[in-house]
Amino acid sequence: MTIKVTRQKNYYGGLARIKLYAVDRMLTKLKNGETYEFKPDSKLVNIRTTVQGGGYSNKVEVNDDSSVTIKVNPFSKTLYFIGVIGIILAWLFKFDLYIVSSIAFFIIAFIALNKSHILSVDKKPEN
C-alpha cells in the first residue's frame, strides 16, 4: 500500500523544489515533474507542501493507494505575471511609476505565495 505524489511539470516556479510533508513530517523535496511514492504509517494521512520563501498548499487527507498531483495555483501565477508586467511597463515609462509598481509587485508576490500550490487527489482506492 503506497501513496504516489506527482509534481506537475510547469514553467512557473519550476526551479524551486517543493517540500512534501506527511503528518507534519518532511518526506522529500520534489523537483519539477518528479514523482515520489511512500508507504504511510496509517490508513489516513494528511499531506501538504511548502515552497522556499513561504508558499504553501492546501492540506489533503489521503488513503492507501491514492494518487496526488501538485499543481500551481492559477490565481497565484496570474497575480505574479501581472506584477512583472507592471514593473516592466513602469520602468519603460517613468521612474516614479516604477517605484510604485515595485511596491505593488512585492505585495502581489506576498499574496501569491499563500496557497501557491494546489493538491488534488486523482485516484481514490475502491472499497
PDB file of C-alpha atoms in Angstrom:
ATOM      1  CA  MET A   1       0.000   0.000   0.000  1.00  0.00           C
ATOM      2  CA  THR A   2       1.650   3.203  -1.200  1.00  0.00           C
ATOM      3  CA  ILE A   3       0.712   6.800  -1.823  1.00  0.00           C
ATOM      4  CA  LYS A   4       2.012   8.332  -5.040  1.00  0.00           C
ATOM      5  CA  VAL A   5       2.624  12.105  -5.180  1.00  0.00           C
ATOM      6  CA  THR A   6       3.449  13.765  -8.519  1.00  0.00           C
ATOM      7  CA  ARG A   7       4.539  17.347  -9.010  1.00  0.00           C
ATOM      8  CA  GLN A   8       3.070  18.560 -12.274  1.00  0.00           C
ATOM      9  CA  LYS A   9       5.693  19.878 -14.702  1.00  0.00           C
ATOM     10  CA  ASN A  10       5.318  23.652 -15.045  1.00  0.00           C
ATOM     11  CA  TYR A  11       7.487  26.549 -16.181  1.00  0.00           C
ATOM     12  CA  TYR A  12       6.261  28.789 -13.341  1.00  0.00           C
ATOM     13  CA  GLY A  13       8.270  28.022 -10.214  1.00  0.00           C
ATOM     14  CA  GLY A  14       9.952  25.113 -11.945  1.00  0.00           C
ATOM     15  CA  LEU A  15      13.388  25.785 -10.471  1.00  0.00           C
ATOM     16  CA  ALA A  16      12.227  25.748  -6.848  1.00  0.00           C
ATOM     17  CA  ARG A  17      11.917  22.461  -5.003  1.00  0.00           C
ATOM     18  CA  ILE A  18       8.712  21.750  -3.124  1.00  0.00           C
ATOM     19  CA  LYS A  19       8.940  20.171   0.320  1.00  0.00           C
ATOM     20  CA  LEU A  20       6.458  17.341   0.789  1.00  0.00           C
ATOM     21  CA  TYR A  21       5.074  16.740   4.283  1.00  0.00           C
ATOM     22  CA  ALA A  22       3.005  13.827   5.583  1.00  0.00           C
ATOM     23  CA  VAL A  23       1.626  14.037   9.116  1.00  0.00           C
ATOM     24  CA  ASP A  24       3.760  17.202   9.626  1.00  0.00           C
ATOM     25  CA  ARG A  25       6.989  15.320   8.874  1.00  0.00           C
ATOM     26  CA  MET A  26       9.058  16.305   5.842  1.00  0.00           C
ATOM     27  CA  LEU A  27       9.463  13.372   3.458  1.00  0.00           C
ATOM     28  CA  THR A  28      11.360  14.801   0.486  1.00  0.00           C
ATOM     29  CA  LYS A  29      11.915  17.755  -1.829  1.00  0.00           C
ATOM     30  CA  LEU A  30      10.279  17.352  -5.225  1.00  0.00           C
ATOM     31  CA  LYS A  31      11.763  18.748  -8.436  1.00  0.00           C
ATOM     32  CA  ASN A  32       9.673  19.873 -11.388  1.00  0.00           C
ATOM     33  CA  GLY A  33       7.835  16.842 -12.853  1.00  0.00           C
ATOM     34  CA  GLU A  34       9.134  14.421 -10.198  1.00  0.00           C
ATOM     35  CA  THR A  35       7.090  11.619  -8.590  1.00  0.00           C
ATOM     36  CA  TYR A  36       7.541  10.259  -5.069  1.00  0.00           C
ATOM     37  CA  GLU A  37       5.975   7.151  -3.562  1.00  0.00           C
ATOM     38  CA  PHE A  38       5.842   6.291   0.126  1.00  0.00           C
ATOM     39  CA  LYS A  39       4.218   3.819   2.460  1.00  0.00           C
ATOM     40  CA  PRO A  40       2.125   5.547   5.119  1.00  0.00           C
ATOM     41  CA  ASP A  41       2.151   4.504   8.775  1.00  0.00           C
ATOM     42  CA  SER A  42      -1.644   4.607   8.978  1.00  0.00           C
ATOM     43  CA  LYS A  43      -4.562   4.264   6.562  1.00  0.00           C
ATOM     44  CA  LEU A  44      -5.413   8.009   6.558  1.00  0.00           C
ATOM     45  CA  VAL A  45      -2.620  10.550   6.057  1.00  0.00           C
ATOM     46  CA  ASN A  46      -2.572  14.370   5.870  1.00  0.00           C
ATOM     47  CA  ILE A  47      -0.346  15.680   3.069  1.00  0.00           C
ATOM     48  CA  ARG A  48       0.751  19.261   2.406  1.00  0.00           C
ATOM     49  CA  THR A  49       3.620  21.093   0.683  1.00  0.00           C
ATOM     50  CA  THR A  50       5.690  24.209   1.230  1.00  0.00           C
ATOM     51  CA  VAL A  51       7.909  26.228  -1.081  1.00  0.00           C
ATOM     52  CA  GLN A  52      11.038  28.194  -0.255  1.00  0.00           C
ATOM     53  CA  GLY A  53      10.010  31.740   0.580  1.00  0.00           C
ATOM     54  CA  GLY A  54       6.794  30.887   2.411  1.00  0.00           C
ATOM     55  CA  GLY A  55       4.374  29.470  -0.147  1.00  0.00           C
ATOM     56  CA  TYR A  56       2.264  26.519   0.901  1.00  0.00           C
ATOM     57  CA  SER A  57      -0.544  24.305  -0.323  1.00  0.00           C
ATOM     58  CA  ASN A  58      -3.854  23.117   0.971  1.00  0.00           C
ATOM     59  CA  LYS A  59      -3.846  20.089   3.276  1.00  0.00           C
ATOM     60  CA  VAL A  60      -5.493  16.933   1.941  1.00  0.00           C
ATOM     61  CA  GLU A  61      -6.353  13.639   3.582  1.00  0.00           C
ATOM     62  CA  VAL A  62      -5.468  10.602   1.512  1.00  0.00           C
ATOM     63  CA  ASN A  63      -5.896   6.855   1.957  1.00  0.00           C
ATOM     64  CA  ASP A  64      -3.630   3.996   0.971  1.00  0.00           C
ATOM     65  CA  ASP A  65      -3.174   3.512  -2.793  1.00  0.00           C
ATOM     66  CA  SER A  66      -4.091   7.126  -3.574  1.00  0.00           C
ATOM     67  CA  SER A  67      -2.510   9.277  -6.240  1.00  0.00           C
ATOM     68  CA  VAL A  68      -1.991  13.004  -5.583  1.00  0.00           C
ATOM     69  CA  THR A  69      -0.988  15.732  -8.058  1.00  0.00           C
ATOM     70  CA  ILE A  70       0.671  19.000  -7.056  1.00  0.00           C
ATOM     71  CA  LYS A  71      -0.399  21.839  -9.362  1.00  0.00           C
ATOM     72  CA  VAL A  72       0.462  25.543  -9.429  1.00  0.00           C
ATOM     73  CA  ASN A  73      -2.401  27.740  -8.257  1.00  0.00           C
ATOM     74  CA  PRO A  74      -3.537  29.641 -11.414  1.00  0.00           C
ATOM     75  CA  PHE A  75      -4.579  32.677  -9.334  1.00  0.00           C
ATOM     76  CA  SER A  76      -1.079  32.872  -7.867  1.00  0.00           C
ATOM     77  CA  LYS A  77       0.522  32.614 -11.307  1.00  0.00           C
ATOM     78  CA  THR A  78      -1.753  35.343 -12.746  1.00  0.00           C
ATOM     79  CA  LEU A  79      -1.026  37.770  -9.905  1.00  0.00           C
ATOM     80  CA  TYR A  80       2.699  37.219 -10.306  1.00  0.00           C
ATOM     81  CA  PHE A  81       2.688  37.863 -14.064  1.00  0.00           C
ATOM     82  CA  ILE A  82       0.545  41.000 -13.693  1.00  0.00           C
ATOM     83  CA  GLY A  83       3.107  42.320 -11.210  1.00  0.00           C
ATOM     84  CA  VAL A  84       6.066  41.574 -13.501  1.00  0.00           C
ATOM     85  CA  ILE A  85       4.380  43.245 -16.485  1.00  0.00           C
ATOM     86  CA  GLY A  86       3.526  46.267 -14.327  1.00  0.00           C
ATOM     87  CA  ILE A  87       7.167  46.670 -13.267  1.00  0.00           C
ATOM     88  CA  ILE A  88       8.433  46.379 -16.844  1.00  0.00           C
ATOM     89  CA  LEU A  89       5.935  48.901 -18.204  1.00  0.00           C
ATOM     90  CA  ALA A  90       6.572  51.330 -15.359  1.00  0.00           C
ATOM     91  CA  TRP A  91      10.341  51.030 -15.833  1.00  0.00           C
ATOM     92  CA  LEU A  92       9.966  51.864 -19.530  1.00  0.00           C
ATOM     93  CA  PHE A  93       7.813  54.966 -18.981  1.00  0.00           C
ATOM     94  CA  LYS A  94       8.559  56.739 -15.703  1.00  0.00           C
ATOM     95  CA  PHE A  95      10.809  56.083 -12.709  1.00  0.00           C
ATOM     96  CA  ASP A  96       8.251  57.242 -10.102  1.00  0.00           C
ATOM     97  CA  LEU A  97       5.765  54.796 -11.507  1.00  0.00           C
ATOM     98  CA  TYR A  98       8.473  52.115 -11.327  1.00  0.00           C
ATOM     99  CA  ILE A  99       8.845  52.629  -7.558  1.00  0.00           C
ATOM    100  CA  VAL A 100       5.080  52.364  -7.015  1.00  0.00           C
ATOM    101  CA  SER A 101       4.876  49.289  -9.269  1.00  0.00           C
ATOM    102  CA  SER A 102       7.759  47.629  -7.431  1.00  0.00           C
ATOM    103  CA  ILE A 103       5.997  48.073  -4.097  1.00  0.00           C
ATOM    104  CA  ALA A 104       2.751  46.759  -5.612  1.00  0.00           C
ATOM    105  CA  PHE A 105       4.662  43.792  -7.087  1.00  0.00           C
ATOM    106  CA  PHE A 106       6.054  42.777  -3.696  1.00  0.00           C
ATOM    107  CA  ILE A 107       2.581  42.993  -2.168  1.00  0.00           C
ATOM    108  CA  ILE A 108       1.152  40.894  -5.017  1.00  0.00           C
ATOM    109  CA  ALA A 109       4.023  38.395  -4.699  1.00  0.00           C
ATOM    110  CA  PHE A 110       3.289  38.030  -0.980  1.00  0.00           C
ATOM    111  CA  ILE A 111      -0.399  37.387  -1.690  1.00  0.00           C
ATOM    112  CA  ALA A 112       0.511  34.954  -4.477  1.00  0.00           C
ATOM    113  CA  LEU A 113       2.728  32.899  -2.151  1.00  0.00           C
ATOM    114  CA  ASN A 114      -0.204  31.973   0.033  1.00  0.00           C
ATOM    115  CA  LYS A 115      -1.702  28.802  -1.397  1.00  0.00           C
ATOM    116  CA  SER A 116       0.893  28.802  -4.182  1.00  0.00           C
ATOM    117  CA  HIS A 117       0.156  25.141  -4.942  1.00  0.00           C
ATOM    118  CA  ILE A 118      -2.985  23.046  -5.009  1.00  0.00           C
ATOM    119  CA  LEU A 119      -3.027  19.370  -4.068  1.00  0.00           C
ATOM    120  CA  SER A 120      -5.649  17.239  -5.768  1.00  0.00           C
ATOM    121  CA  VAL A 121      -6.377  13.583  -5.176  1.00  0.00           C
ATOM    122  CA  ASP A 122      -6.524  11.907  -8.578  1.00  0.00           C
ATOM    123  CA  LYS A 123      -7.227   8.324  -7.623  1.00  0.00           C
ATOM    124  CA  LYS A 124      -9.028   7.150  -4.542  1.00  0.00           C
ATOM    125  CA  PRO A 125      -8.917   3.487  -3.652  1.00  0.00           C
ATOM    126  CA  GLU A 126     -12.055   1.465  -4.218  1.00  0.00           C
ATOM    127  CA  ASN A 127     -13.546  -0.127  -1.104  1.00  0.00           C
TER     128      ASN A 127
END
